[in-house]
CSV table of C-alpha atoms and ligand atoms in Angstrom, one decimal:
chain,number,residue,atom,x,y,z
A,1,MET,CA,0.1,0.1,0.0
A,2,TYR,CA,2.6,2.6,1.2
A,3,HIS,CA,5.1,1.4,-1.5
A,4,LYS,CA,2.5,1.7,-4.2
A,5,GLN,CA,1.6,5.3,-3.2
A,6,ILE,CA,5.2,6.3,-3.2
A,7,GLU,CA,5.7,4.6,-6.6
A,8,GLN,CA,2.7,6.8,-7.9
A,9,LEU,CA,3.8,10.0,-6.3
A,10,VAL,CA,7.2,9.5,-7.9
A,11,MET,CA,5.5,8.9,-11.3
A,12,LEU,CA,3.5,12.0,-10.9
A,13,GLN,CA,6.6,13.9,-10.0
A,14,ARG,CA,8.3,12.8,-13.2
A,15,ILE,CA,5.5,13.9,-15.2
A,16,ASP,CA,5.2,17.2,-13.4
A,17,GLY,CA,9.0,17.6,-13.8
A,18,GLU,CA,8.8,17.1,-17.5
A,19,ILE,CA,5.7,19.4,-17.8
A,20,LEU,CA,7.6,22.1,-16.1
A,21,THR,CA,10.7,21.5,-18.3
A,22,LEU,CA,8.7,21.8,-21.4
A,23,ARG,CA,6.7,24.9,-20.5
A,24,THR,CA,10.0,26.7,-19.6
A,25,GLU,CA,11.3,25.7,-22.9
A,26,LEU,CA,8.1,27.2,-24.7
A,27,ASP,CA,8.6,30.2,-22.7
A,28,ASN,CA,12.2,30.8,-23.5
A,29,ALA,CA,11.9,30.0,-27.1
A,30,PRO,CA,10.8,33.4,-28.4
A,31,GLN,CA,13.4,35.1,-26.3
A,32,GLU,CA,16.0,33.1,-28.1
A,33,ILE,CA,14.7,34.3,-31.4
A,34,GLN,CA,14.5,37.9,-30.2
A,35,SER,CA,18.1,37.9,-29.1
A,36,LEU,CA,18.9,36.5,-32.6
A,37,GLU,CA,16.7,39.2,-34.4
A,38,LYS,CA,18.6,41.9,-32.2
A,39,ARG,CA,22.1,40.5,-33.4
A,40,HIS,CA,20.8,40.4,-37.1
A,41,GLN,CA,19.8,44.0,-36.9
A,42,ASP,CA,22.9,45.0,-35.4
A,43,ALA,CA,24.9,43.5,-38.2
A,44,GLU,CA,22.6,45.2,-40.9
A,45,THR,CA,23.5,48.6,-39.0
A,46,ALA,CA,26.9,48.1,-39.0
A,47,ARG,CA,26.8,47.1,-42.9
A,48,ASN,CA,24.6,50.1,-43.6
A,49,VAL,CA,27.4,52.4,-42.0
A,50,VAL,CA,30.2,50.9,-44.2
A,51,LEU,CA,28.0,51.2,-47.2
A,52,GLU,CA,27.4,55.0,-46.4
A,53,LYS,CA,31.3,55.4,-46.1
A,54,LEU,CA,31.7,53.8,-49.4
A,55,GLY,CA,29.0,55.9,-51.1
A,56,TYR,CA,30.8,59.0,-49.8
A,57,LEU,CA,34.3,58.0,-50.8
A,58,THR,CA,33.1,56.9,-54.4
A,59,ASP,CA,31.5,60.4,-54.7
A,60,GLN,CA,34.6,62.4,-53.6
A,61,LEU,CA,36.9,60.3,-55.9
A,62,LYS,CA,34.7,61.1,-58.8
A,63,ARG,CA,34.7,64.9,-57.8
A,64,LEU,CA,38.5,64.8,-57.6
A,65,GLU,CA,38.8,63.1,-61.0
A,66,ASN,CA,36.4,65.8,-62.5
A,67,ASP,CA,38.3,68.4,-61.0
A,68,MET,CA,41.7,67.1,-62.2
A,69,GLU,CA,40.3,66.8,-65.5
A,70,GLU,CA,39.1,70.3,-65.8
A,71,ASP,CA,42.5,71.3,-64.7
A,72,HIS,CA,44.3,69.3,-67.4
A,73,VAL,CA,42.1,71.2,-69.8
A,74,ARG,CA,43.0,74.5,-68.4
A,75,LEU,CA,46.6,73.7,-68.3
A,76,ARG,CA,46.7,72.8,-72.0
A,77,LYS,CA,45.0,75.9,-73.0
A,78,SER,CA,47.6,77.9,-71.0
A,79,LYS,CA,50.4,76.3,-72.7
A,80,SER,CA,48.9,77.0,-76.1
A,81,LYS,CA,48.2,80.5,-75.1
A,82,MET,CA,51.9,81.0,-73.8
A,83,MET,CA,53.0,80.6,-77.5
A,84,MET,CA,51.2,83.8,-78.5
A,85,VAL,CA,52.0,86.3,-75.8
A,86,GLY,CA,53.6,89.4,-76.7
A,87,ASN,CA,55.8,90.5,-73.9
A,88,SER,CA,57.8,89.1,-71.1
A,89,LYS,CA,55.4,90.5,-68.4
A,90,GLU,CA,52.5,88.5,-69.7
A,91,TYR,CA,54.6,85.8,-70.2
A,92,HIS,CA,55.8,85.4,-66.6
A,93,ALA,CA,52.2,85.8,-65.3
A,94,MET,CA,51.4,82.9,-67.6
A,95,VAL,CA,54.5,80.7,-66.0
A,96,ARG,CA,53.1,81.6,-62.5
A,97,GLU,CA,49.7,80.4,-63.4
A,98,MET,CA,50.8,77.2,-64.7
A,99,ASP,CA,53.0,76.7,-61.7
A,100,ASN,CA,49.9,77.0,-59.5
A,101,LEU,CA,47.8,74.7,-61.5
A,102,GLU,CA,50.7,72.1,-61.3
A,103,LYS,CA,51.0,72.4,-57.7
A,104,LEU,CA,46.9,72.3,-57.3
A,105,ASN,CA,47.1,68.9,-59.4
A,106,ARG,CA,49.9,67.5,-57.3
A,107,SER,CA,47.9,68.1,-53.9
A,108,ARG,CA,44.8,66.7,-55.7
A,109,ASP,CA,46.9,63.5,-56.6
A,110,GLU,CA,47.7,63.0,-53.1
A,111,GLU,CA,44.3,63.6,-51.9
A,112,LYS,CA,43.1,61.2,-54.4
A,113,ALA,CA,45.5,58.5,-53.3
A,114,ALA,CA,44.4,59.0,-49.6
A,115,PHE,CA,40.6,58.5,-50.9
A,116,ALA,CA,41.6,55.3,-52.8
A,117,GLU,CA,43.4,54.0,-50.0
A,118,GLU,CA,40.4,54.6,-47.6
A,119,LEU,CA,38.1,53.0,-50.3
A,120,GLU,CA,40.1,49.9,-50.2
A,121,ARG,CA,39.9,49.5,-46.7
A,122,GLN,CA,36.0,50.0,-46.6
A,123,THR,CA,35.7,47.6,-49.6
A,124,SER,CA,37.3,45.0,-47.5
A,125,ALA,CA,35.3,45.9,-44.5
A,126,GLU,CA,32.1,45.7,-46.4
A,127,GLN,CA,32.9,42.2,-47.6
A,128,GLU,CA,33.4,41.4,-43.7
A,129,VAL,CA,30.2,42.9,-42.7
A,130,THR,CA,28.1,41.4,-45.3
A,131,ALA,CA,29.4,38.0,-44.6
A,132,LYS,CA,28.7,38.5,-40.9
A,133,ALA,CA,25.1,39.6,-41.7
A,134,GLU,CA,24.4,36.8,-44.1
A,135,ALA,CA,25.6,34.4,-41.4
A,136,VAL,CA,23.3,35.8,-38.7
A,137,SER,CA,20.6,36.1,-41.2
A,138,LYS,CA,20.7,32.2,-42.0
A,139,GLU,CA,21.2,31.5,-38.3
A,140,LEU,CA,18.0,33.3,-37.7
A,141,GLU,CA,16.2,31.6,-40.4
A,142,VAL,CA,17.3,28.0,-39.2
A,143,ALA,CA,16.2,29.1,-35.5
A,144,ARG,CA,12.9,30.3,-36.7
A,145,ALA,CA,12.1,26.9,-38.3
A,146,GLY,CA,13.5,25.0,-35.5
A,147,LEU,CA,11.5,27.0,-33.2
A,148,ASP,CA,8.1,26.0,-34.8
A,149,GLU,CA,9.1,22.4,-34.9
A,150,ARG,CA,10.1,22.4,-31.2
A,151,MET,CA,7.1,24.4,-30.1
A,152,GLN,CA,4.9,21.8,-32.1
A,153,ALA,CA,6.6,18.8,-30.5
A,154,ALA,CA,6.5,20.6,-27.0
A,155,ARG,CA,2.7,21.2,-27.2
A,156,LYS,CA,2.2,17.7,-28.5
A,157,ARG,CA,4.3,16.2,-25.6
A,158,LEU,CA,2.3,18.3,-23.2
A,159,ASP,CA,-1.0,16.9,-24.4
A,160,VAL,CA,0.4,13.6,-23.6
A,161,LEU,CA,1.7,14.2,-20.4
A,162,ALA,CA,-1.7,15.9,-19.4
A,163,GLY,CA,-3.4,12.7,-20.2
A,164,GLN,CA,-0.8,10.7,-18.1
A,165,ARG,CA,-1.2,13.2,-15.2
A,166,LYS,CA,-4.9,12.8,-15.2
A,167,GLU,CA,-4.4,8.8,-14.9
A,168,ALA,CA,-1.6,9.1,-12.4
A,169,CYS,CA,-3.9,11.4,-10.2
A,170,LYS,CA,-6.9,9.0,-10.4
A,171,VAL,CA,-5.1,6.1,-8.6
A,172,LEU,CA,-4.0,8.3,-5.8
A,173,PRO,CA,-6.0,8.7,-2.5
A,174,PRO,CA,-7.4,12.0,-2.5
A,175,PRO,CA,-5.8,13.1,0.8
A,176,ILE,CA,-2.5,12.2,-0.4
A,177,LEU,CA,-3.0,13.9,-4.0
A,178,SER,CA,-4.1,17.1,-2.2
A,179,ARG,CA,-1.0,17.0,0.0
A,180,TYR,CA,1.0,16.7,-3.1
A,181,GLU,CA,-0.9,19.6,-4.8
A,182,PHE,CA,-0.7,21.8,-1.8
A,183,ILE,CA,3.2,21.5,-1.7
A,184,ARG,CA,3.4,21.9,-5.5
A,185,SER,CA,1.4,25.2,-5.3
A,186,ARG,CA,3.8,26.5,-2.6
A,187,LEU,CA,7.2,25.1,-3.2
A,188,PRO,CA,9.6,25.1,-6.2
A,189,ASN,CA,9.8,21.7,-8.0
A,190,PRO,CA,10.1,18.8,-7.0
A,191,VAL,CA,7.5,17.8,-4.4
A,192,ILE,CA,8.6,14.5,-3.6
A,193,VAL,CA,12.3,13.8,-3.0
A,194,SER,CA,14.3,10.7,-2.0
A,195,VAL,CA,16.2,10.4,1.3
A,196,ASP,CA,19.6,8.7,0.9
A,197,GLN,CA,21.7,8.1,4.2
A,198,GLY,CA,19.5,10.3,6.1
A,199,VAL,CA,19.9,13.4,3.7
A,200,CYS,CA,16.9,14.8,2.0
A,201,ALA,CA,17.5,15.4,-1.6
A,202,GLY,CA,15.3,18.4,-1.5
A,203,CYS,CA,17.1,20.6,0.7
A,204,ASN,CA,20.3,18.8,1.3
A,205,ILE,CA,19.7,18.4,5.0
A,206,SER,CA,19.8,15.6,7.4
A,207,ILE,CA,16.4,14.7,8.7
A,208,PRO,CA,16.3,13.8,12.4
A,209,PRO,CA,17.4,10.3,13.3
A,210,GLN,CA,14.0,9.3,14.7
A,211,ALA,CA,12.0,10.7,11.6
A,212,PHE,CA,14.6,8.6,9.4
A,213,ILE,CA,13.8,5.4,11.5
A,214,GLU,CA,10.1,6.2,10.9
A,215,LEU,CA,10.7,6.8,7.1
A,216,GLN,CA,12.3,3.4,6.9
A,217,LYS,CA,9.5,1.6,8.3
A,218,GLY,CA,7.7,2.5,5.2
A,219,GLN,CA,4.2,3.0,6.8
A,220,GLN,CA,2.9,6.4,6.2
A,221,ILE,CA,4.0,9.2,3.8
A,222,LEU,CA,6.1,11.7,5.8
A,223,SER,CA,7.4,15.0,5.0
A,224,CYS,CA,10.9,16.6,5.5
A,225,PRO,CA,10.8,18.5,8.7
A,226,ASN,CA,13.0,21.3,7.0
A,227,CYS,CA,12.0,21.9,3.4
A,228,GLN,CA,8.3,20.4,4.0
A,229,ARG,CA,8.6,18.2,0.6
A,230,LEU,CA,7.2,14.7,0.7
A,231,ILE,CA,9.9,12.0,1.4
A,232,PHE,CA,10.6,8.5,0.8
A,233,TRP,CA,13.6,6.3,1.6
A,234,VAL,CA,15.8,5.8,-1.5
A,235,GLN,CA,15.8,2.1,-0.9
A,236,HIS,CA,12.2,1.8,-0.9
A,237,ILE,CA,12.2,2.3,-4.8
A,238,ALA,CA,14.2,0.7,-7.3
A,239,PRO,CA,16.3,3.0,-9.1
A,240,GLN,CA,14.6,3.7,-12.4
A,241,THR,CA,15.7,5.0,-15.5
A,242,THR,CA,14.1,8.0,-17.0
A,243,PRO,CA,10.8,7.2,-18.7
A,244,GLU,CA,10.9,6.4,-22.5
A,245,GLU,CA,8.7,9.2,-23.3
A,246,GLY,CA,10.9,11.8,-21.5
A,247,LYS,CA,13.8,10.8,-23.7
A,248,ASP,CA,11.9,11.2,-26.9
A,249,ALA,CA,10.6,14.8,-26.0
A,250,LYS,CA,14.2,15.9,-25.4
A,251,ALA,CA,15.5,14.5,-28.5
B,301,ZN,ZN1,14.1,18.6,2.9
């Protein structure tokens, strides 16, 4: 009688433990997706920053090239005009103008080289951030697909467990079941725990020797004086492997 009830309570505990694990998983799953979405957004933002820089640099390079082209035209015109100047005063003025144009061109060359260098740097940065953004995007896609699958499996399993729980509750005497439910509503999981070598597995504290002797007699269902959980002597129940269904749900 006692042993059967303890066994049924332990079975109920297993069912409730799995239900709790599944519910936690269902609650946490959307958060995983959210944090992935955040990472995806950050990667896209980083990519846009680099793209903006690239656009700016490309524009600047084009502008410089236009300016340089105009200067070349001006320089050519000045050279041909020089052939036609009448006096040395005009001639010196022309030489100065050409000098200035050449200097300007040289500084533009340097500016252009600096822009080209930066453009190269940003181009490789762009490749990097694009690869990163694509990787996160793929990860997110896989996670979303996996999430739906996992949620569906978890809900299905929860339905099965609800049925099993109903059956397990049916065979327990009402006073014992209500004791179980009372503890379940007030303490964090688990409700019923083993006592091994006088130590409660729920709170890891030794129960008094007299209580341990009572427990070993196996006549009535006792509670741990410290944590109030239902207790059973570990040797009263054959060590059992995890229920098969439990393994399936986790796989
Ligand atoms: Zn305890």
